[in-house]
Coordinates of C-alpha atoms in Angstrom, one line a residue:
M16 CA -69.7 -1.3 -79.8
R17 CA -67.9 -0.2 -76.7
L18 CA -64.9 1.9 -77.2
V19 CA -62.4 3.0 -74.5
C20 CA -59.8 5.7 -75.0
L21 CA -57.2 6.3 -72.3
N22 CA -53.7 7.7 -71.8
G23 CA -52.2 4.8 -69.8
W24 CA -49.5 6.9 -68.1
G25 CA -46.9 4.2 -68.9
G26 CA -48.7 1.7 -66.6
T27 CA -47.8 3.7 -63.5
L28 CA -51.0 2.6 -61.8
H29 CA -50.6 -1.0 -63.1
E30 CA -52.3 -2.7 -60.1
A31 CA -55.5 -0.7 -60.7
L32 CA -55.3 -0.5 -64.5
M33 CA -55.0 -4.2 -65.5
P34 CA -58.0 -5.5 -63.6
W35 CA -60.1 -2.5 -64.7
L36 CA -59.3 -3.1 -68.4
A37 CA -60.2 -6.8 -68.1
Q38 CA -63.5 -5.8 -66.4
A39 CA -64.3 -3.0 -68.9
D40 CA -63.7 -5.5 -71.7
P41 CA -63.9 -2.9 -74.5
D42 CA -64.5 -3.9 -78.1
V43 CA -61.9 -1.3 -79.1
L44 CA -59.2 0.2 -76.9
C45 CA -57.3 3.2 -77.9
L46 CA -54.3 3.5 -75.5
Q47 CA -51.7 6.2 -75.4
E48 CA -48.4 6.3 -73.5
V49 CA -47.7 2.6 -73.9
V50 CA -44.3 1.2 -72.9
H51 CA -43.0 -1.8 -74.8
T52 CA -39.7 -3.3 -73.5
P53 CA -40.1 -7.0 -74.6
L54 CA -36.6 -8.1 -73.6
S55 CA -36.7 -6.6 -70.1
G56 CA -36.6 -9.0 -67.2
K57 CA -37.9 -6.4 -64.9
D58 CA -41.5 -5.4 -64.1
W59 CA -40.6 -1.8 -63.4
L60 CA -38.2 0.7 -65.0
E61 CA -37.8 4.4 -64.4
Y62 CA -38.3 7.3 -66.8
R63 CA -36.1 10.3 -66.1
D64 CA -36.4 13.7 -67.8
G65 CA -34.7 16.3 -65.6
D66 CA -36.8 16.6 -62.4
H67 CA -39.5 14.5 -63.9
I68 CA -39.1 10.9 -62.7
L69 CA -41.8 8.3 -63.2
P70 CA -42.1 4.5 -62.7
Q71 CA -42.9 2.8 -65.9
R72 CA -44.3 -0.7 -66.4
A73 CA -41.6 -2.3 -68.6
R74 CA -43.8 -4.8 -70.6
M75 CA -47.0 -2.8 -70.4
F76 CA -48.0 -3.6 -74.0
D77 CA -47.7 -7.4 -73.4
E78 CA -49.6 -7.1 -70.1
V79 CA -52.5 -5.3 -71.8
K80 CA -52.6 -8.0 -74.4
A81 CA -52.8 -10.6 -71.7
A82 CA -55.7 -8.6 -70.0
L83 CA -57.5 -8.6 -73.4
P84 CA -56.7 -12.0 -74.8
G85 CA -59.5 -12.0 -77.4
H86 CA -58.2 -8.8 -79.1
A87 CA -55.9 -8.2 -81.9
A88 CA -53.2 -5.7 -80.8
C89 CA -51.2 -3.2 -82.8
F90 CA -48.3 -1.2 -81.2
C91 CA -47.3 2.0 -82.9
P92 CA -43.9 3.3 -81.6
A93 CA -43.1 7.0 -81.6
A94 CA -39.6 6.6 -80.3
T95 CA -37.1 4.2 -78.8
G96 CA -35.5 5.9 -75.8
V97 CA -33.9 4.9 -72.5
L98 CA -35.5 3.9 -69.3
W99 CA -33.5 3.1 -66.2
D100 CA -32.9 0.1 -64.0
G101 CA -31.0 1.8 -61.3
A102 CA -27.8 3.0 -63.0
R103 CA -28.3 0.8 -66.0
P104 CA -29.9 2.3 -69.1
V105 CA -32.5 0.0 -70.9
P106 CA -33.6 0.8 -74.4
S107 CA -37.4 0.9 -74.5
H108 CA -40.1 1.6 -77.1
W109 CA -42.8 4.2 -76.4
G110 CA -45.9 5.0 -78.3
L111 CA -49.6 4.1 -78.6
A112 CA -51.5 0.9 -79.2
T113 CA -54.9 -0.1 -80.5
F114 CA -56.7 -3.3 -79.5
V115 CA -59.7 -4.6 -81.5
R116 CA -61.9 -7.5 -80.4
G117 CA -61.1 -10.5 -82.7
T118 CA -64.7 -10.9 -83.8
I119 CA -64.7 -7.4 -85.3
P120 CA -63.3 -7.3 -88.9
V121 CA -60.6 -4.8 -89.5
I122 CA -60.9 -3.8 -93.1
G123 CA -58.3 -1.1 -93.3
Q124 CA -55.8 0.8 -91.3
A125 CA -53.3 3.6 -91.4
Q126 CA -50.4 4.6 -89.2
G127 CA -48.3 7.8 -89.4
F128 CA -46.7 10.6 -87.5
V129 CA -48.4 13.8 -86.6
H130 CA -45.3 15.5 -85.3
K131 CA -41.7 14.8 -86.4
G132 CA -40.9 11.2 -87.3
Y133 CA -39.7 8.0 -85.6
S134 CA -36.8 8.6 -83.2
A135 CA -34.7 5.4 -83.0
D136 CA -31.9 6.7 -80.8
G137 CA -33.6 8.6 -78.0
Y138 CA -36.8 10.4 -77.2
G139 CA -35.3 13.7 -78.4
E140 CA -36.0 17.3 -77.5
H141 CA -39.4 18.6 -76.7
P142 CA -41.8 18.7 -78.5
R143 CA -41.1 15.1 -79.2
S144 CA -42.2 12.7 -81.9
R145 CA -45.9 11.9 -81.9
S146 CA -47.8 9.2 -83.8
A147 CA -51.4 8.4 -84.8
H148 CA -53.2 5.2 -85.8
A149 CA -56.5 4.6 -87.5
V150 CA -58.5 1.4 -88.1
R151 CA -61.5 0.9 -90.4
I152 CA -63.7 -1.8 -88.9
W153 CA -67.0 -3.3 -89.8
D154 CA -69.6 -2.7 -87.1
N155 CA -73.0 -2.9 -88.8
G156 CA -71.2 -0.9 -91.5
P157 CA -67.8 0.7 -91.9
V158 CA -66.4 2.8 -89.0
V159 CA -63.1 4.6 -88.9
I160 CA -61.5 4.9 -85.4
A161 CA -58.5 7.1 -85.2
Q162 CA -56.4 8.0 -82.2
M163 CA -53.6 10.5 -81.7
H164 CA -51.3 11.4 -78.8
G165 CA -50.7 15.2 -79.2
L166 CA -47.3 16.7 -78.7
R167 CA -46.3 18.1 -75.3
D168 CA -44.8 21.6 -75.3
P169 CA -43.3 22.7 -71.9
A170 CA -42.9 26.2 -73.2
A171 CA -46.3 26.7 -74.7
G172 CA -48.3 24.5 -72.3
K173 CA -51.5 23.5 -74.1
A174 CA -51.9 26.7 -76.1
D175 CA -52.2 26.7 -79.9
T176 CA -48.9 26.7 -81.8
V177 CA -47.7 26.4 -85.3
E178 CA -46.6 22.8 -84.6
R179 CA -50.0 21.9 -83.2
A180 CA -51.8 23.3 -86.2
A181 CA -49.6 21.2 -88.5
Q182 CA -50.2 18.2 -86.2
A183 CA -54.0 18.6 -86.5
E184 CA -53.7 18.8 -90.3
R185 CA -51.7 15.6 -90.4
F186 CA -54.2 13.8 -88.1
A187 CA -57.1 15.1 -90.2
G188 CA -55.3 13.9 -93.3
L189 CA -54.8 10.4 -91.9
I190 CA -58.5 10.2 -91.1
S191 CA -59.6 11.5 -94.5
G192 CA -57.2 9.1 -96.3
L193 CA -58.8 6.1 -94.7
A194 CA -62.5 7.0 -94.4
Q195 CA -64.8 6.6 -97.3
P196 CA -68.1 8.5 -98.0
G197 CA -70.8 7.4 -95.6
D198 CA -68.3 5.9 -93.0
G199 CA -68.8 6.5 -89.3
V200 CA -65.8 8.3 -87.9
I201 CA -64.5 8.4 -84.4
A202 CA -61.4 10.5 -83.5
C203 CA -60.0 10.4 -80.0
G204 CA -56.9 10.6 -77.9
D205 CA -54.8 12.7 -75.5
F206 CA -54.6 15.8 -77.8
N207 CA -52.8 17.9 -75.1
V208 CA -54.9 21.0 -76.1
L209 CA -57.5 23.2 -74.5
P210 CA -61.2 23.3 -75.4
G211 CA -61.7 25.7 -78.3
S212 CA -58.3 24.9 -79.7
E213 CA -57.4 25.0 -83.4
T214 CA -57.1 21.2 -83.3
L215 CA -60.8 20.7 -82.5
T216 CA -61.8 23.3 -85.0
R217 CA -59.8 21.5 -87.7
L218 CA -61.5 18.2 -86.8
A219 CA -64.9 19.9 -86.8
A220 CA -64.3 20.7 -90.4
L221 CA -64.4 16.9 -91.1
G222 CA -68.0 16.9 -89.8
L223 CA -67.0 15.8 -86.2
R224 CA -68.6 17.0 -83.0
E225 CA -66.7 16.8 -79.7
L226 CA -68.4 14.9 -76.8
V227 CA -66.3 15.9 -73.8
T228 CA -67.1 19.6 -73.8
E229 CA -70.6 19.0 -75.4
G230 CA -71.4 16.8 -72.4
G231 CA -70.4 19.4 -69.9
F232 CA -67.7 17.3 -68.2
P233 CA -65.4 19.3 -65.9
G234 CA -62.2 17.8 -67.3
T235 CA -60.4 14.6 -68.2
R236 CA -57.7 14.5 -65.6
T237 CA -57.9 12.6 -62.3
A238 CA -56.7 13.7 -58.9
R239 CA -53.3 12.2 -59.7
Y240 CA -52.7 15.2 -62.0
T241 CA -51.8 18.2 -59.8
K242 CA -51.1 20.9 -62.4
P243 CA -53.7 23.5 -63.5
G244 CA -55.9 22.7 -66.4
R245 CA -58.2 19.7 -66.4
F246 CA -58.6 19.1 -70.1
A247 CA -56.4 17.0 -72.4
D248 CA -58.4 14.1 -73.8
Y249 CA -61.2 14.4 -76.4
L250 CA -63.5 12.1 -78.4
L251 CA -65.3 13.3 -81.6
V252 CA -67.8 11.5 -83.8
N253 CA -69.6 12.3 -87.1
D254 CA -73.4 11.9 -87.7
A255 CA -73.0 8.4 -89.0
V256 CA -72.1 7.2 -85.5
G257 CA -75.1 6.4 -83.3
V258 CA -74.0 7.5 -79.8
Q259 CA -76.0 5.5 -77.2
H260 CA -73.9 6.7 -74.2
F261 CA -70.7 8.6 -73.5
D262 CA -68.9 9.1 -70.2
V263 CA -65.7 10.4 -68.7
L264 CA -64.8 8.2 -65.7
Q265 CA -63.3 10.0 -62.7
T266 CA -63.2 6.8 -60.7
P267 CA -61.6 4.3 -60.4
E268 CA -58.3 6.1 -61.0
V269 CA -56.3 3.9 -63.4
S270 CA -54.1 6.8 -64.7
D271 CA -53.6 10.5 -64.3
H272 CA -56.1 10.7 -67.2
C273 CA -59.7 9.7 -67.1
P274 CA -60.9 6.9 -69.4
L275 CA -63.3 8.1 -72.1
I276 CA -66.0 5.5 -72.8
L277 CA -68.3 5.5 -75.9
Q278 CA -71.1 3.1 -76.4
T279 CA -72.6 3.0 -80.0

């Protein structure tokens, strides 16, 4: 099984991302920062948060589905907020999505919130709502694959906080509620924390080891990310997962995050 985990950056690098996803052809894709504006007639909208302005691919979820036509797709919204078409506000869903090749049986799944709850009338104040999704598939035996997009806290950066500790507990609970004894377990996502964080310690208590830092990779951010700190994304496995290869791709740049690629 080939798994790709990626923060898609709202499709900002659409022209590079879509052909790369089609070529990578993962069996399972765990994708964070997914925009879903199904009624928009525009290709591009704009996200505005103070001085932070970013182009967003309006129908990103539908376009990823088109790039992976043999996959079942599940979109998990965290919030419905406003993107902008010039001066016109456009309601748009934002969250994460999981894509599983249609030949792989999905024998269970769970979806929930690791911080706050669904926000139907705006993105809200930071730290904003964050969701998680887990699927239990059959790949020569049962394997649980769980992804989370960790909260962003402008005041605390990526340091441990009470909210992040609670978030890790909820994510661990989502995994534990779906996994059965003997299952392989893979946990991944843009956790928005530093190596050595409480989040990784909590997941280690589930018997998971973390492959990014274990592999000596220098970070998970591409040159598109200009702030200090190169770590945000992680992938963990338990001993029931046979890791054949793991990589953090610095090139090609398809986001401001690097794709994490696991072959089992």
